[in-house]
XYZ file of C-alpha atoms in Angstrom:
701
model
C 2.180 15.620 25.814
C 1.291 19.361 25.473
C 3.651 22.251 24.232
C 3.921 23.325 27.749
C 5.664 20.104 28.962
C 7.525 19.956 25.832
C 9.119 23.078 26.462
C 10.007 22.148 30.047
C 11.722 18.717 29.264
C 13.804 20.458 26.306
C 14.794 23.157 28.928
C 15.847 20.415 31.215
C 17.709 18.712 28.518
C 19.466 22.375 27.516
C 20.414 22.762 31.369
C 21.449 19.210 31.393
C 23.710 19.616 28.702
C 25.347 22.757 29.809
C 26.334 21.022 33.069
C 27.296 17.603 31.623
C 29.581 19.146 28.791
C 32.694 20.356 31.072
C 32.458 17.114 33.408
C 32.815 15.100 29.885
C 35.968 17.073 29.290
C 37.408 16.689 32.657
C 36.853 13.092 32.104
C 39.593 13.167 29.174
C 42.111 14.480 31.787
C 43.492 12.684 34.956
C 43.080 10.728 36.439
C 41.236 8.284 34.083
C 44.086 8.903 31.485
C 46.697 8.183 33.912
C 45.207 4.905 35.023
C 44.563 3.872 31.577
C 47.875 4.407 30.322
C 49.240 1.445 32.700
C 46.278 -0.995 32.402
C 45.751 -0.749 28.586
C 45.807 -4.538 28.316
C 43.139 -5.036 31.333
C 40.880 -2.328 29.576
C 40.637 -4.030 26.209
C 40.416 -7.597 27.451
C 37.227 -6.158 29.417
C 36.053 -4.654 26.380
C 36.158 -7.815 24.172
C 34.927 -10.316 27.235
C 31.922 -7.923 27.599
C 31.552 -6.823 23.899
C 31.734 -10.423 22.128
C 28.473 -11.639 24.256
C 26.633 -8.487 23.545
C 27.208 -8.806 19.917
C 25.795 -12.313 19.794
C 22.681 -11.227 21.951
C 21.964 -8.320 20.042
C 22.112 -10.376 16.703
C 19.837 -13.001 18.197
C 17.483 -10.410 19.528
C 17.403 -8.434 15.858
C 17.211 -11.426 14.102
C 14.280 -12.779 16.191
C 11.210 -13.282 14.397
C 8.675 -12.155 16.672
C 8.557 -9.165 19.369
C 8.140 -10.871 22.460
C 5.391 -8.414 23.475
C 1.760 -10.013 23.520
C 1.260 -12.542 21.169
C -2.783 -13.433 21.525
C -4.331 -16.635 20.420
C -5.436 -17.470 16.882
C -9.215 -17.194 17.612
C -8.349 -13.833 18.847
C -6.279 -12.465 16.028
C -8.780 -13.778 13.536
C -11.622 -11.792 15.294
C -9.715 -8.578 15.475
C -8.623 -9.433 11.663
C -12.489 -9.921 11.103
C -13.281 -6.546 12.547
C -10.683 -4.426 11.094
C -11.303 -5.985 7.206
C -14.932 -5.453 7.947
C -14.369 -1.700 9.175
C -11.778 -1.110 6.236
C -14.120 -2.224 3.501
C -17.323 -1.096 5.149
C -15.576 2.620 4.877
C -14.336 2.237 1.263
C -18.028 0.480 0.142
C -19.857 3.564 1.451
C -17.240 6.178 -0.518
C -17.750 4.365 -3.387
C -21.724 4.614 -2.828
C -22.721 0.960 -2.901
C -23.149 0.335 0.873
C -26.871 0.871 2.206
C -30.374 0.618 1.142
C -31.541 0.796 -2.509
C -28.060 1.620 -3.740
C -27.415 -1.338 -5.772
C -28.180 -1.636 -9.364
C -29.370 -5.501 -9.685
C -27.070 -7.749 -11.317
C -27.401 -11.405 -12.421
C -24.862 -13.847 -12.618
C -24.940 -17.187 -14.461
C -22.681 -20.169 -15.876
C -20.073 -19.275 -18.180
C -20.503 -20.713 -21.628
C -16.546 -19.754 -22.259
C -14.168 -22.702 -22.581
C -12.407 -21.781 -19.573
C -13.742 -24.766 -17.548
C -12.173 -28.260 -16.778
C -14.931 -29.837 -18.498
C -15.666 -27.286 -21.323
C -18.252 -25.571 -18.875
C -20.345 -28.810 -18.129
C -19.820 -28.999 -14.505
C -20.767 -25.379 -14.011
C -23.527 -25.292 -16.257
C -25.528 -26.924 -13.714
C -25.420 -23.857 -11.319
C -28.318 -21.832 -11.336
C -28.449 -18.292 -12.799
C -28.809 -16.015 -9.742
C -30.106 -12.444 -9.549
C -27.668 -10.408 -7.448
C -30.058 -7.463 -6.054
C -28.637 -6.985 -2.258
C -25.746 -8.279 -0.278
C -27.587 -11.113 1.050
C -28.413 -12.345 -2.459
C -24.573 -12.148 -3.248
C -23.956 -13.916 -0.247
C -26.840 -16.971 -1.133
C -25.468 -17.136 -4.566
C -21.766 -17.723 -3.629
C -22.833 -20.285 -0.807
C -25.116 -22.089 -3.191
C -22.030 -22.739 -5.317
C -21.095 -26.552 -5.308
C -17.267 -26.075 -5.375
C -14.813 -24.012 -2.957
C -13.409 -22.032 -5.374
C -15.441 -19.468 -7.308
C -14.467 -17.266 -10.529
C -16.270 -14.302 -11.254
C -15.965 -12.992 -14.764
C -17.357 -10.013 -16.717
C -17.143 -7.849 -19.123
C -14.719 -4.264 -18.312
C -17.192 -2.433 -16.321
C -19.555 -4.981 -15.272
C -19.188 -4.895 -11.247
C -16.745 -7.577 -10.920
C -14.914 -5.496 -7.932
C -18.329 -4.383 -6.525
C -19.072 -8.078 -6.454
C -16.174 -8.870 -4.695
C -16.363 -6.090 -2.328
C -20.082 -6.670 -0.854
C -19.329 -10.707 -0.743
C -16.695 -9.771 1.246
C -18.534 -7.470 3.238
C -21.562 -9.773 3.571
C -19.667 -12.951 4.782
C -17.809 -10.704 7.375
C -21.388 -9.599 8.323
C -22.573 -13.316 8.800
C -19.683 -14.004 10.649
C -19.923 -11.418 13.070
C -23.483 -12.484 13.825
C -22.373 -15.803 14.604
C -19.617 -14.419 17.094
C -22.310 -12.259 18.769
C -24.677 -15.107 19.540
C -21.458 -18.223 20.282
C -21.078 -18.984 24.140
C -17.116 -18.363 23.235
C -17.651 -15.155 21.282
C -15.665 -16.817 18.464
C -16.783 -17.956 15.075
C -15.719 -21.154 13.126
C -16.351 -19.348 9.816
C -13.345 -18.376 7.870
C -12.348 -14.759 7.547
C -12.733 -13.356 3.980
C -9.688 -11.086 3.110
C -10.120 -8.610 -0.308
C -6.915 -8.399 -2.262
C -6.016 -6.689 -5.553
C -4.020 -8.774 -7.680
C -1.872 -6.155 -9.977
C 1.073 -6.452 -7.937
C 1.266 -10.122 -8.053
C 4.365 -11.193 -9.952
C 3.787 -15.600 -10.371
C 7.133 -15.898 -12.005
C 8.422 -14.328 -8.640
C 6.472 -15.551 -5.820
C 3.936 -18.418 -5.166
C 0.717 -17.131 -4.393
C 0.756 -18.285 -0.788
C 4.025 -16.451 -0.240
C 2.521 -13.260 -1.912
C -0.500 -13.621 0.203
C 1.233 -13.748 3.363
C 3.345 -10.631 2.547
C 0.383 -8.866 1.802
C -1.552 -9.707 4.876
C 1.362 -8.382 7.117
C 1.745 -5.143 5.002
C -1.903 -4.288 5.170
C -2.625 -5.623 8.710
C 0.503 -5.469 10.743
C -1.185 -6.794 14.063
C -0.802 -10.103 12.361
C 2.656 -10.342 13.886
C 0.871 -11.318 16.955
C 0.469 -14.815 15.514
C 4.329 -14.825 14.959
C 6.563 -16.751 17.248
C 10.234 -17.425 17.399
C 9.625 -20.764 16.122
C 8.077 -19.706 13.083
C 5.133 -17.252 12.570
C 5.297 -17.739 8.689
C 3.840 -21.219 9.382
C 0.898 -20.065 11.551
C -0.351 -17.598 8.495
C 0.414 -20.500 6.272
C -1.837 -22.691 8.086
C -4.550 -20.371 8.315
C -4.497 -20.329 4.343
C -4.204 -24.247 4.461
C -7.025 -24.898 6.794
C -9.198 -22.542 5.188
C -9.581 -19.936 8.109
C -8.820 -17.379 5.818
C -10.498 -16.933 2.349
C -8.860 -14.880 -0.145
C -10.914 -12.855 -2.581
C -8.406 -11.833 -5.466
C -9.814 -9.134 -7.475
C -8.295 -8.424 -10.961
C -6.584 -10.831 -12.280
C -6.823 -8.871 -15.467
C -4.504 -6.317 -13.685
C -1.613 -8.374 -13.924
C 0.577 -8.245 -16.799
C -0.474 -9.878 -19.940
C 2.168 -12.117 -20.513
C 2.138 -13.386 -16.728
C -1.901 -14.369 -16.803
C -1.212 -17.628 -17.916
C 1.730 -17.962 -15.550
C -0.910 -16.638 -12.652
C -3.510 -19.514 -13.596
C -0.797 -22.288 -13.141
C 0.069 -20.586 -9.900
C -3.262 -20.436 -8.518
C -3.868 -24.051 -9.558
C -0.891 -25.483 -8.186
C -1.746 -23.485 -4.557
C -2.907 -25.289 -1.322
C -5.954 -23.280 -0.802
C -8.772 -24.948 0.071
C -10.987 -21.745 -0.761
C -10.574 -18.920 -3.068
C -12.644 -16.353 -4.905
C -11.355 -14.942 -8.116
C -12.245 -12.211 -10.428
C -11.117 -11.163 -14.134
C -12.220 -9.950 -17.277
C -13.965 -12.467 -19.029
C -11.879 -12.245 -22.565
C -8.634 -11.842 -20.750
C -9.397 -15.079 -18.851
C -10.210 -16.951 -21.692
C -7.272 -16.065 -23.638
C -4.779 -16.912 -20.524
C -6.572 -20.272 -20.065
C -6.049 -20.946 -24.097
C -2.601 -19.878 -24.234
C -1.529 -21.417 -20.857
C -3.600 -24.714 -21.866
C -4.381 -25.136 -18.207
C -7.639 -24.092 -16.175
C -8.718 -24.450 -12.498
C -10.493 -27.390 -11.895
C -13.204 -27.998 -9.359
C -14.224 -24.417 -9.926
C -17.442 -22.833 -9.961
C -17.119 -20.039 -13.182
C -19.834 -17.673 -13.600
C -20.220 -14.512 -15.512
C -22.118 -11.362 -15.067
C -24.672 -10.564 -17.342
C -25.436 -7.445 -19.053
C -27.462 -5.122 -17.073
C -31.262 -5.710 -18.089
C -32.683 -2.854 -19.771
C -35.561 -2.884 -17.133
C -33.377 -3.265 -14.221
C -31.374 -0.105 -15.801
C -34.396 2.147 -16.256
C -35.675 1.468 -12.324
C -32.621 2.302 -10.897
C -32.127 5.338 -13.000
C -35.584 6.764 -12.036
C -35.655 5.653 -8.606
C -35.940 8.293 -6.096
C -36.372 11.320 -8.710
C -38.714 13.894 -8.127
C -40.946 15.107 -11.390
C -38.357 17.504 -12.318
C -35.513 15.460 -12.383
C -37.607 12.448 -14.062
C -38.421 15.080 -16.765
C -34.584 15.970 -17.374
C -34.008 12.047 -17.534
C -36.750 11.580 -19.672
C -35.195 11.545 -22.971
C -32.570 8.779 -21.843
C -35.367 6.568 -20.508
C -36.973 6.783 -23.581
C -34.271 6.126 -25.530
C -33.360 2.855 -23.660
C -37.064 2.105 -23.753
C -37.520 2.543 -27.825
C -33.916 1.908 -28.850
C -32.810 -1.412 -27.162
C -30.145 -2.023 -29.773
C -29.080 1.753 -29.658
C -25.516 2.983 -28.691
C -27.064 4.680 -25.622
C -28.686 1.379 -24.524
C -25.672 -0.937 -25.381
C -23.362 1.377 -23.261
C -25.448 1.160 -20.621
C -25.351 -2.644 -20.187
C -22.619 -2.044 -17.714
C -23.133 -0.862 -14.059
C -19.899 1.553 -14.650
C -21.555 3.305 -17.602
C -24.848 3.955 -15.682
C -22.858 5.279 -12.369
C -20.846 7.497 -14.293
C -23.891 8.952 -16.269
C -25.502 9.304 -12.738
C -22.516 11.129 -11.265
C -21.688 13.366 -14.387
C -25.187 14.389 -14.964
C -26.301 14.937 -11.050
C -26.405 18.807 -11.413
C -29.472 20.271 -12.454
C -27.781 22.723 -14.891
C -26.373 19.571 -16.872
C -28.589 17.296 -19.598
C -28.406 13.969 -19.855
C -30.446 14.100 -22.789
C -27.593 14.986 -24.943
C -26.396 11.387 -24.742
C -29.298 10.370 -27.053
C -27.854 12.625 -30.115
C -26.826 9.536 -32.134
C -24.833 11.914 -34.656
C -22.638 13.156 -31.571
C -22.541 9.882 -30.020
C -22.784 7.144 -32.611
C -21.259 3.778 -31.058
C -21.137 3.032 -27.218
C -17.501 3.618 -27.357
C -17.888 7.506 -27.976
C -20.251 7.287 -25.000
C -18.049 5.360 -22.923
C -15.219 8.115 -23.728
C -17.320 10.948 -23.016
C -18.424 9.540 -19.844
C -14.938 8.510 -18.417
C -13.470 11.931 -19.776
C -16.577 14.063 -17.809
C -15.911 11.854 -14.415
C -12.806 14.116 -13.800
C -14.551 17.539 -14.588
C -17.597 16.341 -12.677
C -15.365 15.715 -9.718
C -13.221 18.588 -10.114
C -15.210 21.337 -11.597
C -13.627 24.215 -12.625
C -13.044 27.178 -10.266
C -13.844 30.997 -10.523
C -10.350 32.691 -11.282
C -10.364 34.563 -8.024
C -10.933 31.332 -6.026
C -7.918 29.858 -4.196
C -9.366 27.249 -2.136
C -9.702 23.520 -3.359
C -8.217 22.036 -6.266
C -8.437 23.331 -9.816
C -10.244 20.871 -12.376
C -7.514 21.177 -15.209
C -4.746 20.695 -12.708
C -6.627 17.478 -11.295
C -6.886 16.254 -14.920
C -3.357 16.785 -15.610
C -1.912 15.512 -12.417
C -4.346 12.349 -12.866
C -2.880 12.030 -16.482
C 0.494 12.141 -15.699
C -0.043 9.333 -13.162
C -1.901 7.079 -15.579
C 0.641 7.415 -18.236
C 3.623 6.386 -16.190
C 1.515 3.634 -14.436
C 0.662 1.950 -17.908
C 4.239 2.405 -19.016
C 5.342 0.684 -16.056
C 2.416 -1.452 -16.202
C 1.382 -1.071 -12.712
C -2.213 -0.579 -11.490
C -1.271 0.610 -7.992
C -0.607 4.166 -6.607
C 2.020 3.468 -3.368
C 3.498 6.917 -2.501
C 6.566 5.212 -1.543
C 6.727 3.646 -4.965
C 6.240 6.963 -6.854
C 9.898 7.621 -7.647
C 9.855 4.578 -9.826
C 7.173 6.298 -12.016
C 9.549 9.492 -12.270
C 12.146 9.482 -15.037
C 15.401 7.693 -14.929
C 17.206 10.784 -13.770
C 15.247 11.317 -10.585
C 16.117 7.915 -9.423
C 19.814 9.065 -9.989
C 19.362 12.393 -8.343
C 18.229 10.285 -5.207
C 20.829 7.492 -5.266
C 23.572 10.484 -5.292
C 22.106 12.118 -2.421
C 21.749 8.891 -0.341
C 25.587 8.262 -1.270
C 26.609 11.803 -0.385
C 24.839 11.530 3.054
C 26.256 7.951 3.670
C 29.773 8.856 2.393
C 30.225 12.254 4.405
C 29.314 10.569 7.726
C 31.797 7.729 6.952
C 34.362 9.663 5.399
C 34.602 12.117 8.424
C 34.383 9.218 10.887
C 36.914 7.248 9.466
C 39.048 10.042 8.419
C 39.347 11.246 12.353
C 40.081 7.563 13.321
C 43.072 7.208 10.727
C 44.435 10.548 11.393
C 44.620 9.666 15.221
C 46.392 6.021 14.582
C 49.299 8.062 13.816
C 48.898 8.921 10.046
C 49.524 12.304 8.780
C 46.517 14.518 8.617
C 46.480 14.180 4.621
C 46.414 10.361 4.779
C 43.698 10.283 7.392
C 41.340 12.342 5.421
C 42.492 10.696 2.224
C 41.172 7.313 3.592
C 38.027 8.954 4.952
C 37.628 10.347 1.533
C 38.198 7.105 -0.401
C 35.983 5.372 2.212
C 33.130 7.860 1.776
C 33.587 7.639 -1.830
C 33.119 4.207 -1.816
C 30.095 4.594 0.558
C 28.794 7.394 -1.839
C 28.615 4.530 -4.732
C 27.208 1.708 -2.871
C 24.515 3.513 -1.264
C 24.108 5.855 -4.471
C 23.540 2.365 -6.424
C 21.342 0.958 -3.818
C 18.753 4.053 -3.380
C 18.529 4.293 -7.441
C 17.737 0.482 -7.599
C 15.375 0.295 -4.942
C 12.436 2.016 -3.262
C 12.576 1.006 0.234
C 9.092 0.406 2.378
C 7.811 2.748 4.910
C 9.430 1.845 8.550
C 7.233 -0.630 10.255
C 8.706 0.661 13.971
C 6.226 2.392 16.343
C 7.331 4.422 19.579
C 6.281 3.509 23.274
C 7.003 1.364 26.078
C 7.445 -2.090 24.465
C 9.031 -4.039 26.940
C 11.823 -4.615 24.693
C 14.268 -4.494 27.689
C 16.590 -7.152 26.241
C 16.644 -5.229 22.966
C 17.381 -1.996 24.568
C 20.229 -3.444 26.662
C 21.807 -5.370 24.007
C 21.658 -2.557 21.559
C 22.912 0.021 23.949
C 25.792 -2.314 25.317
C 27.112 -3.067 21.661
C 27.177 0.225 20.480
C 28.203 1.609 23.669
C 31.292 -0.801 23.580
C 32.044 -0.665 20.046
C 31.920 3.311 20.604
C 34.105 2.745 23.381
C 36.825 0.591 21.370
C 36.992 3.589 18.972
C 37.186 6.175 21.711
C 39.974 4.122 23.514
C 42.108 4.237 19.934
C 41.445 7.665 19.313
C 42.075 9.006 22.821
C 42.571 6.277 25.232
C 40.116 5.312 28.400
C 38.883 8.478 29.356
C 37.657 9.174 26.032
C 36.501 5.388 25.681
C 34.016 6.010 28.865
C 32.441 9.285 27.319
C 32.430 7.578 23.752
C 30.873 4.603 25.430
C 28.157 6.270 27.453
C 27.549 8.884 24.881
C 26.655 6.530 22.086
C 25.320 3.590 24.161
C 22.875 5.279 26.554
C 20.680 6.893 23.877
C 20.796 4.234 21.490
C 19.940 1.859 23.870
C 16.770 4.126 24.932
C 15.975 4.158 21.175
C 15.720 0.619 20.238
C 14.153 -0.248 24.146
C 11.191 2.327 22.705
C 10.595 0.898 19.227
C 9.024 -2.062 18.352
C 7.571 -3.462 14.899
C 4.111 -1.744 14.559
C 1.060 -4.034 15.571
C -1.476 -1.933 15.632
C -4.956 -2.985 15.139
C -6.083 -1.457 12.155
C -5.401 -1.211 8.310
C -2.137 0.285 7.351
C -3.128 3.698 5.668
C -1.215 5.587 3.005
C -0.692 8.838 5.568
C -0.297 6.692 8.723
C 2.671 5.091 6.944
C 4.008 8.536 6.045
C 3.876 10.010 9.704
C 5.159 6.682 11.064
C 8.207 6.924 8.559
C 8.976 10.422 9.447
C 8.516 10.182 12.930
C 11.238 7.112 12.704
C 13.779 9.335 10.470
C 13.386 12.141 12.703
C 14.170 10.598 15.914
C 16.837 8.208 14.785
C 18.479 11.219 13.332
C 18.239 13.342 16.520
C 19.682 10.143 18.718
C 22.534 9.833 16.106
C 23.227 13.453 16.029
C 23.145 13.760 19.648
C 25.418 11.257 20.434
C 28.252 11.596 17.508
C 27.929 15.503 18.173
C 28.790 15.221 21.566
C 31.832 12.660 20.945
C 33.328 14.836 18.243
C 32.939 18.057 20.176
C 34.425 16.752 23.455
C 37.338 14.841 21.516
C 38.174 16.956 19.109
C 36.708 20.107 18.800
C 33.178 21.588 18.867
C 33.172 22.425 15.252
C 33.930 19.325 14.057
C 31.288 17.780 16.586
C 28.900 20.123 14.849
C 30.174 18.392 11.539
C 29.627 15.121 12.672
C 26.470 15.700 14.056
C 24.812 16.871 10.947
C 26.376 14.077 8.893
C 25.506 11.197 11.401
C 21.996 12.798 12.111
C 21.373 12.558 8.098
C 22.969 9.141 7.658
C 21.070 7.559 10.855
C 17.612 9.111 9.672
C 17.460 9.353 6.413
C 19.526 6.567 4.967
C 19.313 2.752 5.701
C 23.064 1.920 6.767
C 25.425 0.140 4.636
C 25.043 -3.214 6.393
C 21.924 -3.270 4.224
C 23.712 -2.877 0.897
C 26.180 -5.703 1.789
C 23.345 -8.077 2.653
C 21.819 -7.075 -0.211
C 18.545 -6.632 1.347
C 16.643 -4.782 -1.728
C 13.755 -3.577 0.729
C 15.858 -1.899 3.287
C 18.539 -0.460 0.969
C 19.639 3.322 0.586
C 17.391 6.294 0.981
C 14.196 6.093 3.328
C 10.659 6.144 1.801
C 9.978 9.789 3.189
C 12.827 11.205 1.335
C 11.738 9.216 -2.037
C 8.622 10.986 -1.694
C 10.157 14.350 -0.939
C 12.486 14.141 -4.106
C 9.158 12.860 -6.109
C 7.524 16.586 -5.060
C 10.682 18.820 -5.551
C 11.161 16.899 -8.997
C 7.910 16.962 -10.495
C 5.852 19.380 -8.828
C 7.539 22.425 -10.339
C 7.119 20.792 -13.696
C 3.455 20.491 -12.896
C 3.288 17.010 -13.180
C 2.382 16.176 -9.883
C 0.962 18.517 -6.971
C 3.135 20.171 -3.917
C 0.555 18.150 -1.527
C 0.632 15.164 -2.869
C -0.777 12.737 -0.605
C -3.645 15.245 0.276
C -4.415 15.374 -3.366
C -4.536 11.773 -3.473
C -6.641 11.265 -0.564
C -9.282 13.917 -1.890
C -9.080 12.182 -5.116
C -10.415 9.054 -3.273
C -12.887 10.857 -1.332
C -14.409 12.266 -4.496
C -14.697 8.886 -6.150
C -11.697 9.134 -8.555
C -9.367 6.688 -6.675
C -10.160 3.906 -4.622
C -8.104 2.461 -1.722
C -6.779 -0.891 -0.775
C -5.188 -0.945 2.258
C -1.883 1.338 1.963
C -2.168 1.756 -1.868
C -4.568 3.579 -4.158
C -5.894 2.552 -7.378
C -8.185 4.444 -10.436
C -11.500 3.889 -9.605
C -11.422 1.323 -12.745
C -8.957 0.275 -15.205
C -11.164 1.767 -17.679
C -10.603 5.292 -16.362
C -6.849 4.866 -15.877
C -6.751 3.480 -19.558
C -9.083 6.593 -20.694
C -6.475 9.060 -19.112
C -3.542 7.174 -20.579
C -4.941 7.935 -24.089
C -6.060 4.198 -24.518
C -8.963 4.459 -26.692
C -12.180 2.264 -25.709
C -12.228 -1.445 -27.281
C -14.222 -1.728 -30.237
C -17.839 -2.547 -29.950
C -18.597 -6.352 -28.930
C -21.576 -8.402 -28.833
C -22.707 -7.940 -25.179
C -25.813 -10.236 -25.877
C -26.295 -12.536 -22.365
C -24.519 -15.720 -22.849
């Protein structure tokens, strides 16, 4: 809708309001009031007869487990999932610089010799060593394994996440090729879906339950599989039948005390196929501590980068001037294979960091060969990790105002890394950032949420009590007490929970029954309140003003089933749009009712209070239902208070989401669905002040 049309629509609404307001005032007078005075029993009975069935219908509608829109067949939805996941991770691979021709640093995996298999490694030892120098090579190596479960181990920075990403893309490419040649345009190959495991708590959720929740969070169109008789069972069946292939990246990102339970949970799952990555030592300790391992599983370990491959990769595509600039590094790798630089370059992460940090022609990669300045591989690793932020967010001239300052970016990222380490989390979800802040921030958010809910509840019930024959003092005393109670309840809920972004979208959804049920229910309840406050005439006005807008609002909303990945900014804009829409409707309906029935001043106050409550706070019903995911202030307001609290203190930027997007674009962060992560756990640890681990024997196992 363009600006001209919007102006015309607003003018029409304003004109309609000017005309309707005096008509509504007239309805409060004769003849409706005279008739209602002698037929109160009929009005009450009619309201009950209409209201009770509508309430039942509404609850059935609201608690229905699926939208009655398009449901889509299982093969169609799986093909859509494969397409969306492929597009998602192809874009991410391009951003990480690992997608395309001649961009991969060749790697190798071989059967692990660690005591982490069900027969001391003997069963997987028969697997062959594989060279991984292309996406096709990674797919071939996976398909040649003898077992349906694969565990990929490796040192920090060995490339486990890259292997998981490229394996996912390779399998999806192969599936897409099969779809193109199939007669029915469908594939029987499973759909690999990549998950980061850091948020899984195996003591709180079964693996299957966590996977289904993450699927619906990241790919909301999977609701098309859901039916009134249980869509959850459809997702479970897809997992059980192997039509979905979970690729679980980063078991080492789970809290250390939970890793043994994670292995136990994975072992107890019913998944016929699975791919898992983990740091080698962390996996070995988890197996030893829990005394359980995964059976019938191919367990391979990524080898250190071979010296010849590292030299060839660094020199690839260089002109004579560039090669001369890097020649000290190449010579050190050739002549000192056991030196600190060669040992640091045994991992793809350090090689790629050096490539990025010394990309500019005014930098000198030869300084890495100075063994007095860089005596150990740990010192080189710390230098490269610290240099990444400076390379991605360089210092700017003092007078330049465009872009992001390097020192600011480092301070903001350091704050995030320190708070994430303290909270033991690995994901940056914008709606949960208040958890990373101090407790006083969450208390403040709770108080604001409670104040909003308490004000609207106090005004409404104060007016009701006053019209039931009580004195004004008693009426407002009751309203104040109720408001205080709501304030405490909502405040506690807001301070203890961080609701997820709204999953509603607007449009012609076809939810006519939901619209009618919601509108009639709200209208009947509003009419009953109006009947108590001012008689039948006021009941008609309140019922009409509250029921019609609410009915239209619910009729134009439905759970989001957009066929794309849930991206951070899209979720924020959607949450904000829902808040503003619901707030406007609640403000309009209650403001008109209060203005017509009491006074324009009271109507304005009630409109502001109810508009804020309807748009910014999940209602008290969620508090009493103990729904932790839906209690308190909405996600958008959590983010707003995070910015208001931390930006003036220079802990985070005002344009927080824009900065996270830019950090992702520049390769400091990586994205997984709706959340961000640091590019590597090493980087997060370095920013949080955790020193690199001591030198270890990286000799091939």
